[in-house]
Coordinates of C-alpha atoms and ligand atoms in Angstrom, one line a residue:
M1 CA 27.4 -37.2 -20.5
R2 CA 23.8 -38.3 -20.1
K3 CA 21.8 -38.3 -16.9
K4 CA 18.2 -39.3 -16.2
V5 CA 16.1 -37.8 -13.4
D6 CA 12.3 -38.0 -12.6
F7 CA 12.1 -34.2 -11.7
L8 CA 14.5 -31.7 -13.4
I9 CA 14.3 -28.4 -11.7
I10 CA 16.2 -25.3 -13.2
G11 CA 16.7 -22.8 -10.5
S12 CA 17.4 -22.7 -6.7
G13 CA 15.4 -19.8 -5.5
I14 CA 12.2 -20.2 -3.5
A15 CA 10.1 -21.5 -6.6
G16 CA 12.6 -24.4 -7.4
L17 CA 13.4 -25.3 -3.8
S18 CA 10.0 -25.5 -2.4
Y19 CA 8.9 -27.6 -5.4
A20 CA 11.8 -29.8 -4.9
L21 CA 11.0 -30.5 -1.3
K22 CA 7.6 -31.3 -2.3
V23 CA 8.3 -33.9 -5.0
A24 CA 11.4 -35.5 -3.7
D25 CA 9.4 -38.3 -1.9
K26 CA 8.1 -39.3 -5.3
G27 CA 11.2 -39.7 -7.4
S28 CA 14.7 -38.5 -8.0
V29 CA 15.3 -34.7 -8.2
C30 CA 18.1 -32.7 -9.8
I31 CA 18.3 -29.0 -9.3
V32 CA 20.5 -27.1 -11.9
T33 CA 21.5 -23.8 -10.8
K34 CA 23.9 -21.5 -12.8
N35 CA 25.7 -20.1 -9.8
V36 CA 26.3 -21.0 -6.2
A37 CA 22.9 -22.4 -4.8
D38 CA 21.8 -19.3 -2.9
E39 CA 22.9 -16.8 -5.5
T40 CA 19.0 -15.9 -6.4
A41 CA 16.7 -12.9 -6.4
T42 CA 15.1 -14.7 -3.4
K43 CA 18.2 -14.0 -1.3
Y44 CA 17.9 -10.4 -1.9
A45 CA 14.2 -9.9 -1.0
Q46 CA 13.9 -7.4 1.6
G47 CA 10.4 -6.3 2.5
G48 CA 8.9 -9.8 3.1
I49 CA 6.2 -12.1 2.1
A50 CA 2.4 -11.0 2.1
A51 CA -0.1 -13.3 3.7
V52 CA -3.3 -12.9 5.7
M53 CA -2.6 -13.9 9.3
Y54 CA -4.8 -12.0 11.7
T55 CA -7.9 -9.9 12.0
P56 CA -8.7 -7.3 11.0
D57 CA -7.1 -8.4 7.7
T58 CA -9.1 -10.8 5.6
Y59 CA -8.5 -12.8 2.4
E60 CA -11.1 -10.5 0.7
K61 CA -9.1 -7.4 1.6
H62 CA -5.8 -8.9 0.3
I63 CA -7.7 -10.1 -2.9
L64 CA -9.0 -6.7 -3.5
D65 CA -5.8 -5.0 -3.1
T66 CA -4.1 -7.4 -5.4
M67 CA -6.9 -6.8 -8.0
I68 CA -6.4 -3.1 -7.7
A69 CA -2.7 -3.1 -8.0
G70 CA -3.2 -5.3 -11.1
D71 CA -5.2 -2.6 -12.7
D72 CA -8.0 -4.9 -13.7
L73 CA -5.7 -7.3 -15.6
S74 CA -5.3 -9.9 -12.9
N75 CA -7.1 -13.3 -13.2
E76 CA -9.5 -13.2 -10.3
E77 CA -9.6 -16.9 -10.1
I78 CA -5.8 -17.2 -9.7
V79 CA -5.8 -14.2 -7.2
R80 CA -8.4 -16.1 -5.1
I81 CA -6.3 -19.3 -5.2
C82 CA -3.1 -17.5 -4.2
I83 CA -4.5 -15.5 -1.5
T84 CA -6.6 -18.0 0.2
E85 CA -3.7 -20.6 0.2
S86 CA -1.3 -17.8 1.6
T87 CA -1.6 -18.6 5.3
D88 CA -0.9 -22.3 4.8
R89 CA 2.2 -21.8 2.6
V90 CA 3.6 -19.2 5.1
K91 CA 3.0 -21.7 8.1
E92 CA 4.9 -24.3 5.9
L93 CA 7.9 -21.9 5.3
I94 CA 8.0 -21.6 9.3
E95 CA 7.7 -25.4 9.7
W96 CA 10.7 -25.6 7.3
G97 CA 12.7 -23.4 9.6
T98 CA 12.1 -19.9 8.5
H99 CA 12.1 -17.2 11.3
F100 CA 9.9 -14.3 10.8
D101 CA 10.0 -11.3 13.3
K102 CA 7.6 -11.3 16.2
T103 CA 6.3 -8.6 18.3
Q104 CA 6.6 -8.6 22.1
S105 CA 3.0 -10.2 22.3
G106 CA 4.4 -13.2 20.4
K107 CA 2.4 -12.5 17.3
Y108 CA 4.1 -12.0 13.8
S109 CA 5.1 -8.5 13.2
L110 CA 3.4 -7.5 10.1
G111 CA 4.9 -4.7 7.9
R112 CA 3.0 -2.7 5.3
E113 CA 3.8 -1.8 1.7
G114 CA 2.4 0.2 -1.2
G115 CA -1.0 -0.7 -2.3
H116 CA -1.7 -2.9 0.9
S117 CA -4.7 -1.8 2.8
E118 CA -3.5 -3.7 6.0
H119 CA -0.3 -4.6 7.8
R120 CA 0.3 -8.2 6.4
V121 CA 3.9 -8.5 5.4
L122 CA 6.0 -11.0 7.3
H123 CA 9.5 -10.3 7.4
H124 CA 13.0 -11.2 8.9
K125 CA 14.3 -7.7 9.5
D126 CA 15.0 -6.2 6.1
K127 CA 16.5 -9.6 4.9
T128 CA 13.6 -11.8 4.6
G129 CA 14.8 -13.5 1.4
A130 CA 18.0 -14.6 2.8
E131 CA 16.3 -16.1 5.7
I132 CA 13.9 -18.0 3.5
E133 CA 16.7 -19.2 1.2
R134 CA 18.7 -20.3 4.2
A135 CA 16.0 -22.5 5.7
L136 CA 15.0 -24.0 2.3
L137 CA 18.6 -24.9 1.5
Q138 CA 19.0 -26.5 4.8
Q139 CA 16.1 -28.7 4.1
I140 CA 17.4 -29.5 0.6
H141 CA 20.7 -30.6 1.7
E142 CA 19.2 -33.0 4.2
H143 CA 17.1 -34.8 1.6
K144 CA 18.7 -37.8 0.1
N145 CA 16.7 -37.8 -3.2
I146 CA 17.7 -34.3 -4.2
E147 CA 20.9 -33.7 -6.1
M148 CA 22.1 -30.0 -6.6
L149 CA 24.2 -29.2 -9.6
E150 CA 25.8 -25.7 -8.9
N151 CA 27.4 -23.7 -11.5
H152 CA 25.5 -25.6 -14.2
F153 CA 23.7 -23.5 -16.9
A154 CA 20.6 -24.8 -18.7
I155 CA 21.0 -23.9 -22.4
D156 CA 17.8 -25.2 -24.0
L157 CA 14.8 -27.4 -23.4
L158 CA 14.6 -30.7 -25.3
T159 CA 11.6 -31.3 -27.4
Q160 CA 10.7 -33.1 -30.6
H161 CA 12.7 -30.5 -32.4
H162 CA 15.8 -32.4 -31.3
L163 CA 14.6 -35.6 -32.9
G164 CA 14.4 -33.7 -36.2
L165 CA 10.7 -33.3 -36.1
G166 CA 9.0 -30.0 -37.0
V167 CA 7.7 -28.0 -34.0
S168 CA 5.8 -24.6 -34.3
R169 CA 4.2 -22.3 -31.9
G170 CA 0.6 -23.3 -31.3
M171 CA 1.2 -26.8 -32.3
P172 CA -0.6 -29.2 -29.9
D173 CA 1.3 -31.7 -27.8
I174 CA 4.9 -30.3 -27.9
Q175 CA 6.6 -32.4 -25.3
C176 CA 9.4 -31.5 -23.1
Y177 CA 12.0 -34.3 -22.5
G178 CA 14.5 -32.4 -20.3
A179 CA 17.4 -29.9 -21.1
Y180 CA 20.9 -29.5 -22.5
V181 CA 23.0 -28.3 -19.5
L182 CA 26.5 -26.7 -19.7
C183 CA 29.0 -27.4 -17.1
P184 CA 31.4 -24.3 -17.7
D185 CA 34.2 -25.7 -15.8
S186 CA 34.5 -28.7 -18.0
G187 CA 33.1 -27.1 -21.1
E188 CA 31.0 -30.3 -21.4
V189 CA 27.2 -30.2 -22.3
L190 CA 25.2 -32.7 -20.3
T191 CA 21.9 -34.3 -21.7
I192 CA 19.6 -34.4 -18.9
L193 CA 16.5 -36.6 -19.6
S194 CA 13.5 -35.9 -17.3
K195 CA 9.9 -36.9 -17.0
I196 CA 9.0 -33.5 -15.6
T197 CA 10.9 -30.3 -16.1
L198 CA 10.2 -27.3 -14.0
L199 CA 11.6 -23.9 -14.9
A200 CA 12.2 -21.7 -11.9
T201 CA 14.8 -19.4 -13.4
G202 CA 13.5 -16.0 -11.9
G203 CA 13.4 -12.7 -13.7
A204 CA 15.3 -10.6 -16.4
G205 CA 16.1 -7.3 -14.6
N206 CA 19.5 -7.3 -16.5
V207 CA 17.8 -6.4 -19.8
Y208 CA 18.0 -2.9 -18.4
S209 CA 21.2 -0.8 -17.4
T210 CA 19.8 -0.2 -13.9
T211 CA 18.2 -3.1 -11.9
T212 CA 17.9 -4.3 -8.4
N213 CA 18.1 -7.8 -9.7
P214 CA 21.3 -10.1 -9.2
E215 CA 23.6 -10.9 -12.2
I216 CA 21.7 -14.2 -12.6
A217 CA 18.5 -12.6 -13.7
T218 CA 18.9 -12.8 -17.5
G219 CA 15.6 -14.2 -18.5
D220 CA 16.9 -17.7 -19.4
G221 CA 13.8 -19.5 -18.7
V222 CA 11.5 -17.3 -20.7
A223 CA 14.0 -17.4 -23.5
M224 CA 14.3 -21.1 -23.5
A225 CA 10.6 -21.8 -23.2
Y226 CA 10.1 -19.2 -26.2
R227 CA 12.5 -21.0 -28.4
A228 CA 10.8 -24.3 -27.5
K229 CA 7.5 -22.7 -28.7
A230 CA 5.8 -22.2 -25.3
T231 CA 3.3 -19.3 -25.0
I232 CA 4.7 -16.3 -23.3
E233 CA 2.5 -13.3 -22.2
N234 CA 2.3 -10.0 -20.5
M235 CA 6.1 -9.2 -20.9
E236 CA 5.4 -5.5 -21.5
F237 CA 4.6 -5.2 -17.7
V238 CA 8.1 -4.6 -16.3
Q239 CA 8.0 -3.4 -12.8
F240 CA 10.4 -0.5 -11.8
H241 CA 10.9 -0.3 -8.1
P242 CA 10.6 3.3 -7.1
T243 CA 13.3 3.3 -4.7
S244 CA 16.7 2.0 -5.4
L245 CA 19.8 3.6 -3.9
Y246 CA 21.2 6.3 -6.1
N247 CA 24.8 5.2 -6.2
P248 CA 26.1 5.5 -9.9
N249 CA 28.2 2.6 -11.1
E250 CA 27.0 0.1 -8.6
K251 CA 25.6 -2.9 -10.1
P252 CA 23.1 -4.4 -9.1
S253 CA 21.5 -1.3 -7.6
F254 CA 20.9 -1.7 -3.9
L255 CA 17.3 -1.7 -3.0
I256 CA 15.8 0.6 -0.4
S257 CA 12.7 -1.5 0.7
E258 CA 9.2 -0.2 0.2
A259 CA 8.8 -1.3 3.9
L260 CA 10.7 1.8 4.8
R261 CA 7.9 3.8 3.3
G262 CA 5.4 1.6 5.1
F263 CA 7.4 2.5 8.3
G264 CA 6.9 6.3 7.6
G265 CA 9.5 7.2 5.1
I266 CA 8.5 10.1 2.9
L267 CA 9.3 10.8 -0.7
K268 CA 10.7 14.3 -1.3
T269 CA 12.4 16.2 -4.1
R270 CA 16.0 17.1 -3.5
D271 CA 14.9 20.4 -2.4
G272 CA 12.8 18.8 0.4
E273 CA 9.5 19.2 -1.2
E274 CA 6.8 16.4 -0.8
F275 CA 5.4 15.6 -4.2
M276 CA 3.2 12.4 -4.1
Q277 CA 0.2 14.5 -3.1
K278 CA 0.2 15.7 -6.8
Y279 CA -0.3 12.1 -8.0
D280 CA -2.2 9.8 -5.7
K281 CA -4.0 10.1 -2.4
R282 CA -2.2 7.1 -1.1
L283 CA 1.0 9.2 -1.3
S284 CA 4.3 7.5 -0.9
L285 CA 2.4 4.1 -0.4
A286 CA 0.5 4.1 -3.7
P287 CA 1.1 1.0 -5.9
R288 CA 4.6 1.0 -7.5
D289 CA 3.6 1.8 -11.0
I290 CA 2.2 5.1 -9.9
V291 CA 5.1 6.0 -7.5
A292 CA 7.7 5.0 -10.0
R293 CA 6.1 7.2 -12.7
A294 CA 5.6 10.2 -10.3
I295 CA 9.4 9.9 -9.5
D296 CA 10.2 9.7 -13.1
T297 CA 8.1 12.8 -13.9
E298 CA 9.6 14.8 -10.9
M299 CA 13.2 14.0 -12.1
K300 CA 12.4 15.1 -15.6
L301 CA 10.8 18.3 -14.3
S302 CA 13.8 19.3 -12.0
G303 CA 16.6 17.8 -14.1
D304 CA 17.8 16.2 -10.8
D305 CA 19.4 12.7 -11.0
Y306 CA 17.4 11.4 -7.9
V307 CA 14.7 12.1 -5.4
C308 CA 14.9 11.5 -1.7
L309 CA 13.5 9.3 0.9
D310 CA 13.3 11.1 4.2
C311 CA 13.4 9.0 7.3
R312 CA 14.9 11.6 9.6
H313 CA 11.6 12.1 11.6
L314 CA 11.4 8.4 12.5
D315 CA 12.6 6.8 15.7
K316 CA 16.3 6.3 15.3
N317 CA 16.6 3.1 17.3
E318 CA 13.5 1.4 15.6
L319 CA 14.8 2.4 12.3
I320 CA 18.2 0.8 12.9
V321 CA 16.7 -2.4 14.6
N322 CA 14.1 -2.9 11.7
F323 CA 16.4 -2.0 8.8
P324 CA 19.9 -3.0 9.8
T325 CA 20.9 -3.9 6.2
I326 CA 19.7 -0.6 4.6
Y327 CA 21.2 1.4 7.6
A328 CA 24.7 -0.3 7.1
K329 CA 24.6 -0.2 3.5
C330 CA 23.8 3.5 3.3
L331 CA 26.4 4.2 6.1
S332 CA 29.0 2.6 4.0
I333 CA 28.7 5.2 1.4
G334 CA 28.4 8.1 3.9
I335 CA 24.7 8.3 4.3
D336 CA 23.3 8.1 7.9
I337 CA 19.6 7.5 7.2
T338 CA 18.6 8.7 10.7
K339 CA 20.2 12.2 9.7
D340 CA 20.4 12.3 5.9
P341 CA 17.7 11.8 3.3
I342 CA 18.4 8.8 1.2
P343 CA 18.9 9.6 -2.6
V344 CA 16.7 7.1 -4.7
V345 CA 15.9 6.4 -8.3
P346 CA 13.6 3.8 -9.9
A347 CA 15.3 0.6 -11.1
A348 CA 13.9 -2.4 -13.1
H349 CA 12.9 -4.9 -10.5
Y350 CA 10.4 -7.4 -11.5
Q351 CA 8.9 -9.2 -14.6
C352 CA 5.1 -9.4 -14.2
G353 CA 4.6 -11.6 -17.3
G354 CA 6.4 -14.7 -18.4
I355 CA 5.8 -18.1 -19.4
K356 CA 2.0 -18.6 -19.5
V357 CA 0.9 -21.3 -17.0
D358 CA -2.4 -22.5 -15.6
A359 CA -3.3 -22.8 -11.8
F360 CA -1.0 -25.7 -11.4
C361 CA 2.1 -24.1 -13.3
K362 CA 1.6 -26.2 -16.5
T363 CA 2.8 -24.5 -19.6
T364 CA 1.5 -24.9 -23.0
L365 CA 4.2 -27.8 -23.5
S366 CA 3.5 -31.1 -22.1
N367 CA 5.6 -32.1 -19.0
L368 CA 6.9 -28.6 -18.8
Y369 CA 6.1 -26.6 -15.7
A370 CA 7.1 -22.9 -14.7
S371 CA 7.0 -21.3 -11.3
G372 CA 8.1 -18.1 -9.8
E373 CA 9.1 -15.0 -11.5
C374 CA 9.7 -16.7 -14.9
S375 CA 6.0 -17.8 -14.9
S376 CA 2.8 -15.9 -15.6
T377 CA -0.1 -17.2 -13.5
G378 CA -2.2 -14.2 -14.0
L379 CA -1.9 -13.0 -10.4
H380 CA -0.1 -9.8 -11.1
G381 CA -2.0 -8.6 -14.2
A382 CA -0.5 -5.2 -15.2
N383 CA 1.3 -4.6 -11.8
R384 CA 2.4 -6.6 -9.0
L385 CA 1.5 -5.9 -5.4
A386 CA 4.5 -5.6 -3.3
S387 CA 5.7 -8.7 -1.5
N388 CA 3.2 -11.0 -3.5
S389 CA 6.0 -12.6 -5.5
L390 CA 7.6 -14.8 -2.9
L391 CA 4.0 -15.7 -2.0
E392 CA 3.1 -16.7 -5.6
S393 CA 6.2 -18.9 -5.9
A394 CA 5.4 -20.8 -2.7
V395 CA 1.7 -21.2 -3.6
F396 CA 2.1 -22.3 -7.2
S397 CA 5.1 -24.5 -6.6
H398 CA 3.0 -26.4 -4.1
R399 CA 0.3 -26.7 -6.7
A400 CA 2.7 -27.8 -9.3
A401 CA 4.0 -30.5 -7.0
L402 CA 0.4 -31.7 -6.4
E403 CA -0.3 -32.2 -10.0
T404 CA 3.1 -33.5 -11.3
K405 CA 3.4 -36.2 -8.4
K406 CA 0.1 -37.6 -9.7
K407 CA 1.3 -37.7 -13.3
I408 CA 5.0 -38.8 -12.9
D409 CA 4.4 -42.6 -13.1
T410 CA 2.6 -42.3 -16.4
I411 CA 5.6 -40.5 -18.2
D412 CA 8.4 -42.3 -19.9
F413 CA 11.9 -41.0 -20.6
R414 CA 12.8 -40.2 -24.2
D415 CA 16.1 -41.9 -24.8
D416 CA 16.6 -41.2 -28.4
I417 CA 17.5 -37.5 -28.0
P418 CA 20.9 -36.9 -29.5
D419 CA 23.8 -35.4 -27.4
W420 CA 24.9 -31.8 -28.0
N421 CA 26.8 -31.4 -31.2
A422 CA 29.7 -29.0 -31.0
E423 CA 31.3 -30.1 -34.3
G424 CA 33.2 -27.4 -36.3
L425 CA 32.5 -24.8 -33.6
K426 CA 35.5 -22.4 -32.6
M427 CA 36.3 -20.5 -29.5
N428 CA 35.1 -17.0 -29.6
E429 CA 38.3 -15.0 -29.2
E430 CA 36.7 -11.7 -28.6
M431 CA 34.6 -11.8 -25.4
I432 CA 34.5 -8.1 -25.4
L433 CA 32.0 -8.2 -28.2
I434 CA 29.6 -10.0 -25.8
T435 CA 30.2 -7.4 -23.0
Q436 CA 29.7 -4.6 -25.5
T437 CA 26.6 -5.9 -27.0
T438 CA 25.0 -6.5 -23.6
R439 CA 25.7 -2.9 -22.7
E440 CA 24.3 -1.7 -26.0
L441 CA 21.1 -3.8 -25.4
Q442 CA 20.7 -2.5 -21.8
S443 CA 21.0 1.0 -23.1
I444 CA 18.4 0.5 -25.9
M445 CA 15.9 -0.9 -23.3
T446 CA 16.7 1.9 -20.8
N447 CA 16.3 4.7 -23.3
Y448 CA 13.4 3.5 -25.3
V449 CA 11.5 0.9 -23.3
G450 CA 11.5 2.4 -19.8
I451 CA 8.8 3.7 -17.5
V452 CA 7.3 6.0 -20.2
R453 CA 7.0 4.7 -23.7
S454 CA 5.9 5.9 -27.2
N455 CA 5.4 4.3 -30.6
L456 CA 8.4 6.1 -31.9
R457 CA 10.7 4.9 -29.1
L458 CA 9.4 1.3 -29.3
K459 CA 10.1 1.3 -33.0
R460 CA 13.7 2.7 -32.5
A461 CA 14.3 -0.1 -29.9
L462 CA 13.1 -2.7 -32.3
D463 CA 15.1 -1.5 -35.3
R464 CA 18.3 -1.4 -33.0
L465 CA 17.5 -4.7 -31.5
E466 CA 17.3 -6.3 -34.9
I467 CA 21.0 -5.5 -35.7
I468 CA 22.3 -6.8 -32.5
Y469 CA 20.0 -9.9 -32.9
R470 CA 21.5 -10.8 -36.1
E471 CA 25.2 -10.2 -35.1
T472 CA 24.7 -12.3 -31.9
E473 CA 23.0 -15.1 -33.8
D474 CA 25.9 -15.2 -36.2
L475 CA 28.5 -15.3 -33.3
F476 CA 26.5 -18.0 -31.4
D477 CA 26.3 -20.2 -34.6
R478 CA 30.1 -20.2 -35.0
S479 CA 31.3 -20.2 -31.4
I480 CA 31.8 -22.9 -28.8
I481 CA 29.0 -22.5 -26.3
T482 CA 29.6 -20.3 -23.2
V483 CA 27.4 -18.9 -20.4
E484 CA 28.0 -15.4 -21.6
I485 CA 26.9 -15.9 -25.2
C486 CA 23.8 -17.8 -24.0
E487 CA 22.8 -15.0 -21.4
L488 CA 23.3 -12.3 -24.2
R489 CA 21.0 -14.4 -26.6
N490 CA 18.4 -14.7 -23.9
L491 CA 18.5 -11.1 -23.0
I492 CA 17.9 -10.2 -26.5
N493 CA 15.0 -12.6 -26.8
V494 CA 13.4 -11.1 -23.7
A495 CA 13.9 -7.7 -24.8
Y496 CA 12.2 -8.7 -28.2
L497 CA 9.2 -9.9 -26.4
V498 CA 9.0 -6.9 -24.2
I499 CA 9.1 -4.6 -27.1
K500 CA 6.7 -6.5 -29.3
M501 CA 4.1 -6.9 -26.5
A502 CA 4.4 -3.1 -25.7
M503 CA 3.9 -2.4 -29.4
V504 CA 0.5 -4.2 -29.6
R505 CA -0.8 -2.8 -26.3
K506 CA -2.6 0.3 -27.6
E507 CA -3.5 1.7 -24.1
S508 CA -1.8 2.7 -20.8
R509 CA -2.4 0.3 -18.2
G510 CA -0.5 -0.5 -14.9
L511 CA 3.2 -0.6 -15.6
H512 CA 2.9 0.0 -19.3
Y513 CA 2.5 3.8 -20.0
S514 CA 2.5 5.1 -23.5
I515 CA 2.3 8.8 -24.4
D516 CA 0.5 7.9 -27.6
Y517 CA -2.3 5.9 -25.7
P518 CA -2.5 7.6 -22.3
Q519 CA -5.9 6.1 -21.6
K520 CA -7.1 2.6 -20.6
A521 CA -8.8 0.6 -23.3
P522 CA -12.3 -0.9 -22.3
I523 CA -11.6 -3.8 -20.1
K524 CA -13.2 -6.5 -22.4
M525 CA -10.1 -6.2 -24.5
N526 CA -8.0 -7.3 -21.5
S527 CA -9.9 -10.1 -20.2
R528 CA -7.7 -13.1 -19.4
K529 CA -8.8 -16.6 -20.1
Ligands
FAD601 P1 15.1 -16.7 -8.2 O1 15.1 -16.5 -6.7 O2 15.7 -15.5 -8.9 O3 16.0 -17.8 -8.6 C1 16.3 -18.1 -9.9 C2 17.2 -19.3 -10.0 O4 17.4 -19.8 -11.4 C3 18.6 -19.0 -9.6 O5 19.0 -20.1 -8.8 C4 19.4 -18.9 -10.8 O6 20.8 -19.2 -10.8 C5 18.8 -20.0 -11.7 N1 18.8 -19.9 -13.2 C6 18.4 -18.9 -14.0 N2 18.7 -19.2 -15.3 C7 19.2 -20.4 -15.1 C8 20.0 -21.2 -16.2 N3 20.0 -20.9 -17.5 N4 20.4 -22.3 -15.7 C9 20.6 -22.7 -14.5 N5 20.0 -22.1 -13.5 C10 19.4 -20.8 -13.9 N6 9.5 -10.2 -3.6 C11 8.6 -10.4 -2.6 O7 7.7 -10.9 -2.5 N7 9.1 -9.6 -1.4 C12 10.2 -8.9 -1.3 O8 10.5 -8.3 -0.2 C13 11.0 -8.7 -2.5 N8 12.1 -8.0 -2.4 C14 13.0 -8.1 -3.5 C15 14.2 -7.4 -3.4 C16 15.1 -7.5 -4.4 C17 16.4 -6.7 -4.3 C18 14.7 -8.2 -5.6 C19 15.8 -8.3 -6.7 C20 13.5 -8.9 -5.7 C21 12.5 -8.9 -4.6 N9 11.4 -9.5 -4.7 C22 10.6 -9.5 -3.6 C23 11.0 -10.3 -5.9 C24 11.4 -11.9 -5.4 O9 12.6 -11.8 -4.7 C25 11.5 -12.6 -6.6 O10 10.5 -12.5 -7.6 C26 11.6 -14.2 -6.3 O11 12.4 -14.3 -5.3 C27 11.9 -15.1 -7.4 O12 12.0 -16.3 -7.1 P2 12.3 -17.5 -8.1 O13 12.6 -18.7 -7.4 O14 11.3 -17.3 -9.2 O15 13.7 -16.9 -8.8
SIN602 C1 10.7 -4.3 -1.2 O1 11.2 -4.6 -0.2 O2 10.5 -3.0 -1.3 C2 10.5 -5.2 -2.4 C3 9.3 -5.9 -2.1 C4 8.8 -6.5 -3.4 O3 9.4 -6.3 -4.3 O4 7.8 -7.1 -3.3

């Protein structure tokens, strides 16, 4: 089946939905999403969205905090754009129906998280993302120009390659004409032709064994863009959230929001000793790269499987009112956070790099845009400041909408793209091979490409990856397409990019720490154009 839309959006988190709402008055919009519409990382966001709302906060303070967290690798121009547009975008989310908590005086209640010099995080209890996703989806469902295809999986982007023309990385004017999309229920692959395509596919936390990310986070957008020869950057900067709930075998790992540390929670060893004073004067509220590494070091020193977050000294009622989800979750496994320390461990959480885009989300391919966690705007540099990612999605999707609405009338559909060819392919009888290979991949990344890296470990990871890459490509070439094999391929692709980019970074900076190069390289090497 073939379909034509002006705007094809892949992903239904904050990046995809906010873009859809902005372009829908200019043409037909189709949102393709691989699960039900709200199954996104956005829905699980806890702490909130950072924005400058009131004095004594200022744009300059938020800009400086973002630059410091990014460890000198953030693009200052992009940081300035994002922060100075933060207030307007948050007001827009409110106009679309998002409820953020207020204080008794009627002002927005602002939380604080690691690396922020002011209270500036707007939130809805500890389930901010669910509230944003709810409000956006309500608007989407009311819009007659927007079609939502749930349980549809984007396989690959369409380019000149599908017309039999050679396409190579770095070649000028590679065009994107839409995407092949699998409907797993019917097994049919749709050819969706579009004038503009926006990738809003989120992160890739599932490349690791332990992650806070939902199952949908398999790096599909980055892998699709890479195969289509777009430029990908900064993939070595994988953010591990310092505090996920230690509850072995639970997948994904439940997040214990940094907002809890902002509220006064203190990190301690299992023996009850505070340790952050050994690592940073900002203690439990230092930026995430520092806190996650400190926890990793403490766990290695003690041999313990976790450290603890102690909230027992905090006001019991306030704790329960402000963090109802965390309170209930912990209680469900026998931990009363008002009486017991919470066992926590770092978990893969956020992909700081991704598909390289400009200040309007334009990738290196014509008519292909990317926004949200799958993109790399240059905002986060070597480490993302907490609660800046929902903000980044809202700001840059808005900017993508401004640019693409201007362009849309100048673009034609490409009708001669052939349909998906499944001739000669057979059903893969051994799904277990895919499950096992996925676990193998996750254990390679966890064991060799985690918080602390070395040349030897990275080489081991690459050697092992090579084997599963070849086996999986072979299986892919022979099998009828399924979501599972596509996701595995995409995860392998992402793992390859993380390892390769980690190998060429001969320094330690932000989230990339190598025991072979413990120092930072002079900053010129890193300047981002
Ligand atoms: P997502 O919201 O992840 O949406 C991705 C969409 O793409 C999904 O709809 C998915 O189904 C779809 N998709 C992916 N691949 C395909 C495919 N092949 N075909 C079709 N559809 C596809 N950030 C903050 O700023 N503040 C917070 O408090 C915060 N808390 C967090 C808590 C948790 C537990 C997690 C996991 C993340 C948190 N983050 C937070 C990060 C933030 O939630 C994400 O970075 C952000 O929501 C990403 O939005 P997105 O629209 O880019 O992607
Ligand atoms: C959290 O609530 O700790 C997550 C915030 C974020 O990832 O930005």
